[in-house]
PDB file of C-alpha atoms and ligand atoms in Angstrom:
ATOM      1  CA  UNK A 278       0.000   0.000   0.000  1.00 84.00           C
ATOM      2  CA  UNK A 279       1.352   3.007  -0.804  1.00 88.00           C
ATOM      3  CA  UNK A 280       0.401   6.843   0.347  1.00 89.00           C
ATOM      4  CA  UNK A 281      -2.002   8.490  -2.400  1.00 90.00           C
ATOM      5  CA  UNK A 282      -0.333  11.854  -1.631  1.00 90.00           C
ATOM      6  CA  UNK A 283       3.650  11.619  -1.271  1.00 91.00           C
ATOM      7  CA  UNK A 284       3.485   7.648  -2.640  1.00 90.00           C
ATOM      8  CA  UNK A 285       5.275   6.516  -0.037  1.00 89.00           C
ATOM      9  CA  UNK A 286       5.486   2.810   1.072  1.00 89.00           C
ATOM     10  CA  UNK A 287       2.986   2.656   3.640  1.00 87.00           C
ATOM     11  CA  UNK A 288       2.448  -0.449   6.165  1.00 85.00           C
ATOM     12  CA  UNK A 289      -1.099  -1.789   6.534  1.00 82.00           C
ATOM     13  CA  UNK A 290      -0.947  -0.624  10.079  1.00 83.00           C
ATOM     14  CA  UNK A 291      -0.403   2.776   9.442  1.00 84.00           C
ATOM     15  CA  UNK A 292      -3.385   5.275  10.008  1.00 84.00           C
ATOM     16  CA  UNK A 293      -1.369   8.309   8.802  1.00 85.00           C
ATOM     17  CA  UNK A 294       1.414   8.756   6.333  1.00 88.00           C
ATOM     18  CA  UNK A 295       4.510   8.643   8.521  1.00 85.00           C
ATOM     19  CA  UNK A 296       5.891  11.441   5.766  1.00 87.00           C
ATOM     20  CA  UNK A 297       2.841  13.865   4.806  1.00 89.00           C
ATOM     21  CA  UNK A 298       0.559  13.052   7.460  1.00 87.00           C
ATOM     22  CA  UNK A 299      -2.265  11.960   5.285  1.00 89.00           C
ATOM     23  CA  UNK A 300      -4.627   9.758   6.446  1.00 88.00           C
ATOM     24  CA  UNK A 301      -4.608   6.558   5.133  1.00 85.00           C
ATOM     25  CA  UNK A 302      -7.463   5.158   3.814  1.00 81.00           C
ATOM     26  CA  UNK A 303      -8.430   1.399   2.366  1.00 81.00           C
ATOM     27  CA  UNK A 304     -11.893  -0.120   2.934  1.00 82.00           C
ATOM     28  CA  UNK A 305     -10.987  -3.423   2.777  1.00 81.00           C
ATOM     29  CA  UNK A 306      -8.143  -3.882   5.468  1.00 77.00           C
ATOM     30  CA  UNK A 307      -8.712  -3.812   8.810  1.00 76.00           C
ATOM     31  CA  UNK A 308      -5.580  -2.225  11.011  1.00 73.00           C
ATOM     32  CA  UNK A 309      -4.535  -4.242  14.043  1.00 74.00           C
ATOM     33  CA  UNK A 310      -1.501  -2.880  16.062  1.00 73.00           C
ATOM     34  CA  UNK A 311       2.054  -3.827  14.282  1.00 74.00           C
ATOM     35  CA  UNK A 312       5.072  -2.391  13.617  1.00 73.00           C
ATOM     36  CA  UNK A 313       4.976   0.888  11.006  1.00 71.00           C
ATOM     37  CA  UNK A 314       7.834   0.827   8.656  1.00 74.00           C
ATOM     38  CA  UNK A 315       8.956   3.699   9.601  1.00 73.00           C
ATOM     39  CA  UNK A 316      10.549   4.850  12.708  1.00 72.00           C
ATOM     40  CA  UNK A 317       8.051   7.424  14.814  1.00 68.00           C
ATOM     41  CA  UNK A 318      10.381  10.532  15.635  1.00 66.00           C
ATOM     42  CA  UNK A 319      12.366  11.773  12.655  1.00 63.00           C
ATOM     43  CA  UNK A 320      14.466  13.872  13.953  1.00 63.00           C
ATOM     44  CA  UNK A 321      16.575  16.086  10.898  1.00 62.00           C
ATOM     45  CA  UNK A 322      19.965  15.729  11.463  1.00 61.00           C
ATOM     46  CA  UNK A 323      21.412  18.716  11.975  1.00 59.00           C
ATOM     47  CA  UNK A 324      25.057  19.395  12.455  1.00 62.00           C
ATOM     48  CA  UNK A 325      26.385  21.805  14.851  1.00 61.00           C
ATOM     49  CA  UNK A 326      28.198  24.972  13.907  1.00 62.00           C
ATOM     50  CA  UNK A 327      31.328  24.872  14.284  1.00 69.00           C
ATOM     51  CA  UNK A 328      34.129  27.044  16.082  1.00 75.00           C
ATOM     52  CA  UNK A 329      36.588  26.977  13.092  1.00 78.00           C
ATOM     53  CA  UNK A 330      33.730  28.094  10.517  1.00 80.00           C
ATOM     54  CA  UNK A 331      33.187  31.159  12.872  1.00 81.00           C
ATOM     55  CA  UNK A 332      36.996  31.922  13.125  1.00 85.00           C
ATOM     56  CA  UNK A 333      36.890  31.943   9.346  1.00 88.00           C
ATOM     57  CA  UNK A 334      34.061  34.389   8.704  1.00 87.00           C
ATOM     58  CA  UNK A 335      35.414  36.772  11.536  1.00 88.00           C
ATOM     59  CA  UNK A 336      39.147  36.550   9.639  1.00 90.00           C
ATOM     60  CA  UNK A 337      36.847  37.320   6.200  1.00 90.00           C
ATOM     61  CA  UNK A 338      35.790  40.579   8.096  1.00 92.00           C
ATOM     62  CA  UNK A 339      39.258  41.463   9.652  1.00 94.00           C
ATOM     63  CA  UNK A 340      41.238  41.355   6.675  1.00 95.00           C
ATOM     64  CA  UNK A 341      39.508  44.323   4.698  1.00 94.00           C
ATOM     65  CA  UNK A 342      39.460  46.193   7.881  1.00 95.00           C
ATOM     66  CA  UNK A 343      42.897  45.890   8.584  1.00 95.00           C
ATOM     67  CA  UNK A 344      43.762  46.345   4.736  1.00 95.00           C
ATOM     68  CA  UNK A 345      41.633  49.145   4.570  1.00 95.00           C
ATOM     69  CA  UNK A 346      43.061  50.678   7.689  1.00 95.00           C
ATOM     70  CA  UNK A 347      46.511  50.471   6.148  1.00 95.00           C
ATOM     71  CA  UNK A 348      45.907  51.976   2.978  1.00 95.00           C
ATOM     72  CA  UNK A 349      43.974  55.196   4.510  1.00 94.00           C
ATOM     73  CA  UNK A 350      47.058  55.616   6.829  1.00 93.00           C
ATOM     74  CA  UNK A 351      49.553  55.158   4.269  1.00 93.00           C
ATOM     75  CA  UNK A 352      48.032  57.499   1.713  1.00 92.00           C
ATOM     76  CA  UNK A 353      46.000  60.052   3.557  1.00 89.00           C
ATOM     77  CA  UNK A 354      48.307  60.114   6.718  1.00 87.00           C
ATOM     78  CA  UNK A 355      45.126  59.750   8.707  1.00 85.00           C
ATOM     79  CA  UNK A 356      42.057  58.065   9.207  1.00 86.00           C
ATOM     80  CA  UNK A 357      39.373  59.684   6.450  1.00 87.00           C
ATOM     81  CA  UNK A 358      37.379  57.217   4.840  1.00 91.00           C
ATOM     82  CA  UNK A 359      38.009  54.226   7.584  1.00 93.00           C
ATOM     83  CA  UNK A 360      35.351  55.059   8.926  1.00 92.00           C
ATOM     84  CA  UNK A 361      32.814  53.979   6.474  1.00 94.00           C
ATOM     85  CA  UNK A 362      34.852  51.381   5.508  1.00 94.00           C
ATOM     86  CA  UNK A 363      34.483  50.068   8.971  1.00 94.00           C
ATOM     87  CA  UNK A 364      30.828  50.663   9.288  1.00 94.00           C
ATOM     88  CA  UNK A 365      30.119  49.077   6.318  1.00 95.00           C
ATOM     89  CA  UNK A 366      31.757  45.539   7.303  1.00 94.00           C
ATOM     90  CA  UNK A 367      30.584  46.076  11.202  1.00 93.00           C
ATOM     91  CA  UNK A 368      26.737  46.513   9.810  1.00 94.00           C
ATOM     92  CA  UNK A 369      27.065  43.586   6.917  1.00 92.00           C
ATOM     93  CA  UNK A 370      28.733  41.466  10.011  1.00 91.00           C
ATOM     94  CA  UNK A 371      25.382  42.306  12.097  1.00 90.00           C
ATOM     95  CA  UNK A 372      23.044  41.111   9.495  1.00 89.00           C
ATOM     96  CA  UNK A 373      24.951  38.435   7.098  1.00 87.00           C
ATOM     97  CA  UNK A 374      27.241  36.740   9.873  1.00 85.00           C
ATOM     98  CA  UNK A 375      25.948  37.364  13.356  1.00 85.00           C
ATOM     99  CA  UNK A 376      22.637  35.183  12.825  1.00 84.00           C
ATOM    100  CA  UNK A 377      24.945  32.076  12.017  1.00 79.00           C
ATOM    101  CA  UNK A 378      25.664  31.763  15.868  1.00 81.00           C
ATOM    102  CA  UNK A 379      22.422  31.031  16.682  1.00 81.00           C
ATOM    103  CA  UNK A 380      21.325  27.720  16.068  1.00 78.00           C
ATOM    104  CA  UNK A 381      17.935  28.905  15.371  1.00 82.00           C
ATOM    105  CA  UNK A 382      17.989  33.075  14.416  1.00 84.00           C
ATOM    106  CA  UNK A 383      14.926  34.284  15.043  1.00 88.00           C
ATOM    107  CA  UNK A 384      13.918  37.158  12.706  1.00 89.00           C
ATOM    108  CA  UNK A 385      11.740  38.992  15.155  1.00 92.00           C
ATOM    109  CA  UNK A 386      14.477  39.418  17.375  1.00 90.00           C
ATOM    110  CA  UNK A 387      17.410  40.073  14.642  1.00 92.00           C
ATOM    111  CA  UNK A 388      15.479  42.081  11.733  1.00 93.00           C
ATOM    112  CA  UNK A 389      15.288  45.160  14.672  1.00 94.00           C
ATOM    113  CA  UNK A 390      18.668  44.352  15.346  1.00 93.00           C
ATOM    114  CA  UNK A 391      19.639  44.808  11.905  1.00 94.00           C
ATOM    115  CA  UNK A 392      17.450  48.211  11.542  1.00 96.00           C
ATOM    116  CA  UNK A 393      19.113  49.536  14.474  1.00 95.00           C
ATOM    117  CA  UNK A 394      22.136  48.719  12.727  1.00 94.00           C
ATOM    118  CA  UNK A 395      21.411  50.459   9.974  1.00 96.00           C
ATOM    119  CA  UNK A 396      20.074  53.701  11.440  1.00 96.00           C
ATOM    120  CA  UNK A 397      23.866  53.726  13.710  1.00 95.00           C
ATOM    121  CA  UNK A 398      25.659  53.659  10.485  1.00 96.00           C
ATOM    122  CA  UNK A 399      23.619  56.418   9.338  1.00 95.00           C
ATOM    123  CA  UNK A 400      23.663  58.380  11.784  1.00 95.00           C
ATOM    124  CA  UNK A 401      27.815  57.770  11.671  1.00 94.00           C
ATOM    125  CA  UNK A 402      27.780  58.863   7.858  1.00 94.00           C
ATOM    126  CA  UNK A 403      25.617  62.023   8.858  1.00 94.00           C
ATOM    127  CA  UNK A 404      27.835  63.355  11.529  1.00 93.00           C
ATOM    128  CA  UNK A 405      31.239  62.349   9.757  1.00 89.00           C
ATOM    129  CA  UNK A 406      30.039  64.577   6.529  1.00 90.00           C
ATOM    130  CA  UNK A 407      28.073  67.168   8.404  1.00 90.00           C
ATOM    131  CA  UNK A 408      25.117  66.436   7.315  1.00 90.00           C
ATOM    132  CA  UNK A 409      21.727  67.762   8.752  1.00 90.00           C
ATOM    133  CA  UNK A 410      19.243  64.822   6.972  1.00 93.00           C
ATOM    134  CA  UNK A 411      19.264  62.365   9.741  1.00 95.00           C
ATOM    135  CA  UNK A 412      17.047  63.669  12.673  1.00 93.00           C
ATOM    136  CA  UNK A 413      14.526  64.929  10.041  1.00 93.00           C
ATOM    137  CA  UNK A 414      14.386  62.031   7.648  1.00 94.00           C
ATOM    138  CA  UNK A 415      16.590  59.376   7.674  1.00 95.00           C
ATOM    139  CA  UNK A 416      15.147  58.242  11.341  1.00 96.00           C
ATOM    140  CA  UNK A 417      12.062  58.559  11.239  1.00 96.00           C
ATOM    141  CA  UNK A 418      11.981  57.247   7.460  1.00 96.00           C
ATOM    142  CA  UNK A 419      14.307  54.001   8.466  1.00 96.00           C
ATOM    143  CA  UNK A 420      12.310  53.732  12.030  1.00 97.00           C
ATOM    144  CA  UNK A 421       8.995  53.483  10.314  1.00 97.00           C
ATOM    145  CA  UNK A 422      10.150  51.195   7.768  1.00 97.00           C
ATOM    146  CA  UNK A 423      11.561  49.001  10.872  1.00 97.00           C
ATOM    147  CA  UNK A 424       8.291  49.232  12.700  1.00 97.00           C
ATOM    148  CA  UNK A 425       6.115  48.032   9.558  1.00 97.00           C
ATOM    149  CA  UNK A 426       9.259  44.893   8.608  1.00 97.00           C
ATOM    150  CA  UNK A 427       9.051  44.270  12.127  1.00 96.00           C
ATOM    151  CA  UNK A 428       5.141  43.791  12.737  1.00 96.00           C
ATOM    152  CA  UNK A 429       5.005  42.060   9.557  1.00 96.00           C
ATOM    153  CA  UNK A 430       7.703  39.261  10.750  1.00 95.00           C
ATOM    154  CA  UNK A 431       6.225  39.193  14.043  1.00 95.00           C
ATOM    155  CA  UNK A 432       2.630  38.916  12.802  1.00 95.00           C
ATOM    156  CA  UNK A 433       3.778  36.216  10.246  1.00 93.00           C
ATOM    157  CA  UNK A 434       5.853  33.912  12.815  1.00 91.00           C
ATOM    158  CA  UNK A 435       3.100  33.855  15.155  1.00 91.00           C
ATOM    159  CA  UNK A 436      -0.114  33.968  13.967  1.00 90.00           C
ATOM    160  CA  UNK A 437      -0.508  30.681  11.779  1.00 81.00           C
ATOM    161  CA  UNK A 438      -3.209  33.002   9.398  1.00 85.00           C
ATOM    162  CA  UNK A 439      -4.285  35.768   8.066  1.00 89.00           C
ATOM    163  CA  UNK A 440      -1.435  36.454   6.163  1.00 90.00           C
ATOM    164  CA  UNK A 441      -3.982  38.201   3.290  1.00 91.00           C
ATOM    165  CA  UNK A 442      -4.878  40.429   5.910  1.00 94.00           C
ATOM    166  CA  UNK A 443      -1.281  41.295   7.350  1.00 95.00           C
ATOM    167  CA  UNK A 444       0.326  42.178   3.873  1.00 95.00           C
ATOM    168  CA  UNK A 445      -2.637  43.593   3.121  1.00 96.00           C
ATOM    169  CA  UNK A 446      -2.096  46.229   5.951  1.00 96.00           C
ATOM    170  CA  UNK A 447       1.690  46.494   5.222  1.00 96.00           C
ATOM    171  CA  UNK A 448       1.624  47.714   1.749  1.00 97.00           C
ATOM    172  CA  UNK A 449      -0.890  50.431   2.777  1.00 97.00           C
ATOM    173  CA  UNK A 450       1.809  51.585   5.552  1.00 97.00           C
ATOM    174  CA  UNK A 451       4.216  51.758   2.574  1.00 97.00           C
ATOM    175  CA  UNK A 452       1.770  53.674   0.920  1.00 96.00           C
ATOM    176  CA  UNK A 453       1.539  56.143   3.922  1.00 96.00           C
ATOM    177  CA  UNK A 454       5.316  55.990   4.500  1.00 96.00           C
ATOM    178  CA  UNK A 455       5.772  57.338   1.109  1.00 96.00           C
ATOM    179  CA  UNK A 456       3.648  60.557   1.886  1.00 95.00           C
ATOM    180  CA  UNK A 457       5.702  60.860   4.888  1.00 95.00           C
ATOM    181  CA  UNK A 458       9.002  60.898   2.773  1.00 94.00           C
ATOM    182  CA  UNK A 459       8.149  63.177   0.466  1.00 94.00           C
ATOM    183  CA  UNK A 460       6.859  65.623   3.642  1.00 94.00           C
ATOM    184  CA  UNK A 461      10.076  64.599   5.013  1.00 94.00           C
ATOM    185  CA  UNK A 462      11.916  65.870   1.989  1.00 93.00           C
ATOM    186  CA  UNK A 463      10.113  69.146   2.158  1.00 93.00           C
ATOM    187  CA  UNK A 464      11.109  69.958   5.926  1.00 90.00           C
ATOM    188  CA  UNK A 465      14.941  68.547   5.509  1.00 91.00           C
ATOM    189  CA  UNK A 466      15.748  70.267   2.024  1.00 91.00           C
ATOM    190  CA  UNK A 467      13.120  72.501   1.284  1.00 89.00           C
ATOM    191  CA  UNK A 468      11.810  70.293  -1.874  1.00 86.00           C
ATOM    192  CA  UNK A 469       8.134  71.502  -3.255  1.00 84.00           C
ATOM    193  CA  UNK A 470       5.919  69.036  -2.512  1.00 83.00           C
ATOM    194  CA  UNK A 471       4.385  68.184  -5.786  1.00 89.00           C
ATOM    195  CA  UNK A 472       2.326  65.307  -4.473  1.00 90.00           C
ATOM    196  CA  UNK A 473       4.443  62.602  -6.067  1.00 93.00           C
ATOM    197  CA  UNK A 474       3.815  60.407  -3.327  1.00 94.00           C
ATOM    198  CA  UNK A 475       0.142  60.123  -4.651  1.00 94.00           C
ATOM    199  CA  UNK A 476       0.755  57.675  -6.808  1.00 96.00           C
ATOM    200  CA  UNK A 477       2.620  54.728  -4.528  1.00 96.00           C
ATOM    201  CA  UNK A 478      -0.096  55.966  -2.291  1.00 97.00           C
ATOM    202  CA  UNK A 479      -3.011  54.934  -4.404  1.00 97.00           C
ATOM    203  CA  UNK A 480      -1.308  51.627  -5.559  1.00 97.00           C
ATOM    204  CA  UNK A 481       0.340  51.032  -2.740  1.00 97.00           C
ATOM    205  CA  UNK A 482      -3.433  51.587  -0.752  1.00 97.00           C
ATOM    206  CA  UNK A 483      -5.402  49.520  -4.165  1.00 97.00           C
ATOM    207  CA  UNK A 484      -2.930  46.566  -4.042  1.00 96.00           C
ATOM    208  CA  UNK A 485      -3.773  46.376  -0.035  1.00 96.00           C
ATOM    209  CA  UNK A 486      -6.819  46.550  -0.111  1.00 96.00           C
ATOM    210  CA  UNK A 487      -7.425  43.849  -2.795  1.00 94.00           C
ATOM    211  CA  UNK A 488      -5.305  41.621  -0.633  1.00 93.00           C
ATOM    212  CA  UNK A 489      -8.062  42.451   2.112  1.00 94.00           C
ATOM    213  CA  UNK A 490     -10.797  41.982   0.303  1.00 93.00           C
ATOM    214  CA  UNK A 491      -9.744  38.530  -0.674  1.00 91.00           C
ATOM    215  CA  UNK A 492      -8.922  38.293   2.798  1.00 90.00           C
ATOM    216  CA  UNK A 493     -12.882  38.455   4.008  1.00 91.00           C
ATOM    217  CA  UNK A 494     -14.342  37.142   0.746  1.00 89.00           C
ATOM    218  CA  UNK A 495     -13.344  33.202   0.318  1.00 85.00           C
ATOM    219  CA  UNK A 496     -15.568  32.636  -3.046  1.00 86.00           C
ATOM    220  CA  UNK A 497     -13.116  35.163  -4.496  1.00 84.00           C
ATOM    221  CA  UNK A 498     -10.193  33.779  -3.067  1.00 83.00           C
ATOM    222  CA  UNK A 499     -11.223  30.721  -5.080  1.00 84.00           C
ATOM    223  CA  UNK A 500     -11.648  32.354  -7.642  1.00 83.00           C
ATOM    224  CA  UNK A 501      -8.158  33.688  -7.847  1.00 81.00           C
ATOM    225  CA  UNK A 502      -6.727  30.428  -6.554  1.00 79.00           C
ATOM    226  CA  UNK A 503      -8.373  29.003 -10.125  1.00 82.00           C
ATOM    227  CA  UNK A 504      -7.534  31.331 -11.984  1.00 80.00           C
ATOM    228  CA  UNK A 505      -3.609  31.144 -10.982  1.00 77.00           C
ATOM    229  CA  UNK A 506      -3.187  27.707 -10.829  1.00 67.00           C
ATOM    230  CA  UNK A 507      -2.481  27.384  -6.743  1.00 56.00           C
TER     231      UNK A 507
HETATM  232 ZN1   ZN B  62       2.322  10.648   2.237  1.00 72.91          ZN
END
């Protein structure tokens, strides 16, 4: 007998596919108790991290720094551009390498991380150049970007549904958080505002709100589900 989802070799004992979890079905055998083919608790074998493979990525990050560090020295006779240098590989070491400690990253705890990351580096690169953009726009433009990633990871990892509804709701904050950058632009560099935003708004708002309405109505979720092959 063999599973009439996955097609795997299935015991005449078995109630459920050991692999898919289908239940198995056949009117003419009866199950008594015996032994499934297949053991009960697969566990995935997973194979620890090891110490060397961390040496190596931090060594991967080092040597540019160092190199980099050098160079500036050497032809500058002081440190000018390190600094971004060094922010650069610090913040792509937060959100390429740092997750690989963990034996299980979880993005609702690292995706702020990385965001908070990003906003330090900016707010480096503001003060370094003397720059005036970063209270104004590039915080509160990167913060509300983290807030909506953030809800939308959270939302996703631990609600098992509604996922219509929750990107539904994030692309209409992207719609609002593109009226906020272009009011942002106005107060940090004195652009018109020529209502460009509109237009992400509207789509941005449309797209979202489609998502939603498929959301609440499941005959034209169907529908949809038909018409896309899914
Ligand atoms: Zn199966």
């Amino acid at each position: 007998m063999y599973c009439i989802n996955c097609g795997v070799r299935l015991a005449d004992t078995e109630k459920k596919c050991p692999l898919c979890e289908t239940v198995v079905y056949h009117p003419d055998i009866i199950r008594g108790e015996g032994e499934p083919l297949y053991p009960e608790n697969r566990m995935p074998q997973r194979r620890p991290k090891s110490k060397a493979f961390h040496g190596v990525v931090i060594f991967l990050f080092l040597i540019p720094l160092i190199i980099g560090f050098l160079i500036d020295i050497r032809t500058n006779g002081d440190l000018t551009w390190f600094g971004f240098l060094a922010g650069a590989l610090l913040l792509s070491y937060v959100t390429v390498a740092l997750p690989w400690w963990f034996e299980k990253p979880n993005p609702v705890i690292f995706v702020p991380c990385d965001f908070a990351a990003a906003i330090l580096y900016l707010l480096f690169i503001n003060l370094h150049t003397g720059g005036d953009w970063f209270m104004p726009l590039a915080f509160p433009v990167m913060g509300a970007l983290a807030l909506i990633v953030t809800t939308v990871i959270t939302l996703l990892r631990y609600l098992k549904k509604g996922r219509l509804y929750i990107f539904g709701g994030a692309l209409m904050a992207l719609g609002g958080l593109t009226v906020l950058i272009e009011f942002l632009l106005k107060v940090t560099f004195g652009l018109k505002m020529v209502g460009w935003s509109f237009y992400p708004l509207v789509a941005l708002v449309l797209l979202g709100g489609a998502l939603i309405y498929l959301a609440i109505n499941s005959a034209a979720r169907e529908m949809m589900g038909r018409k896309l092959f899914f």
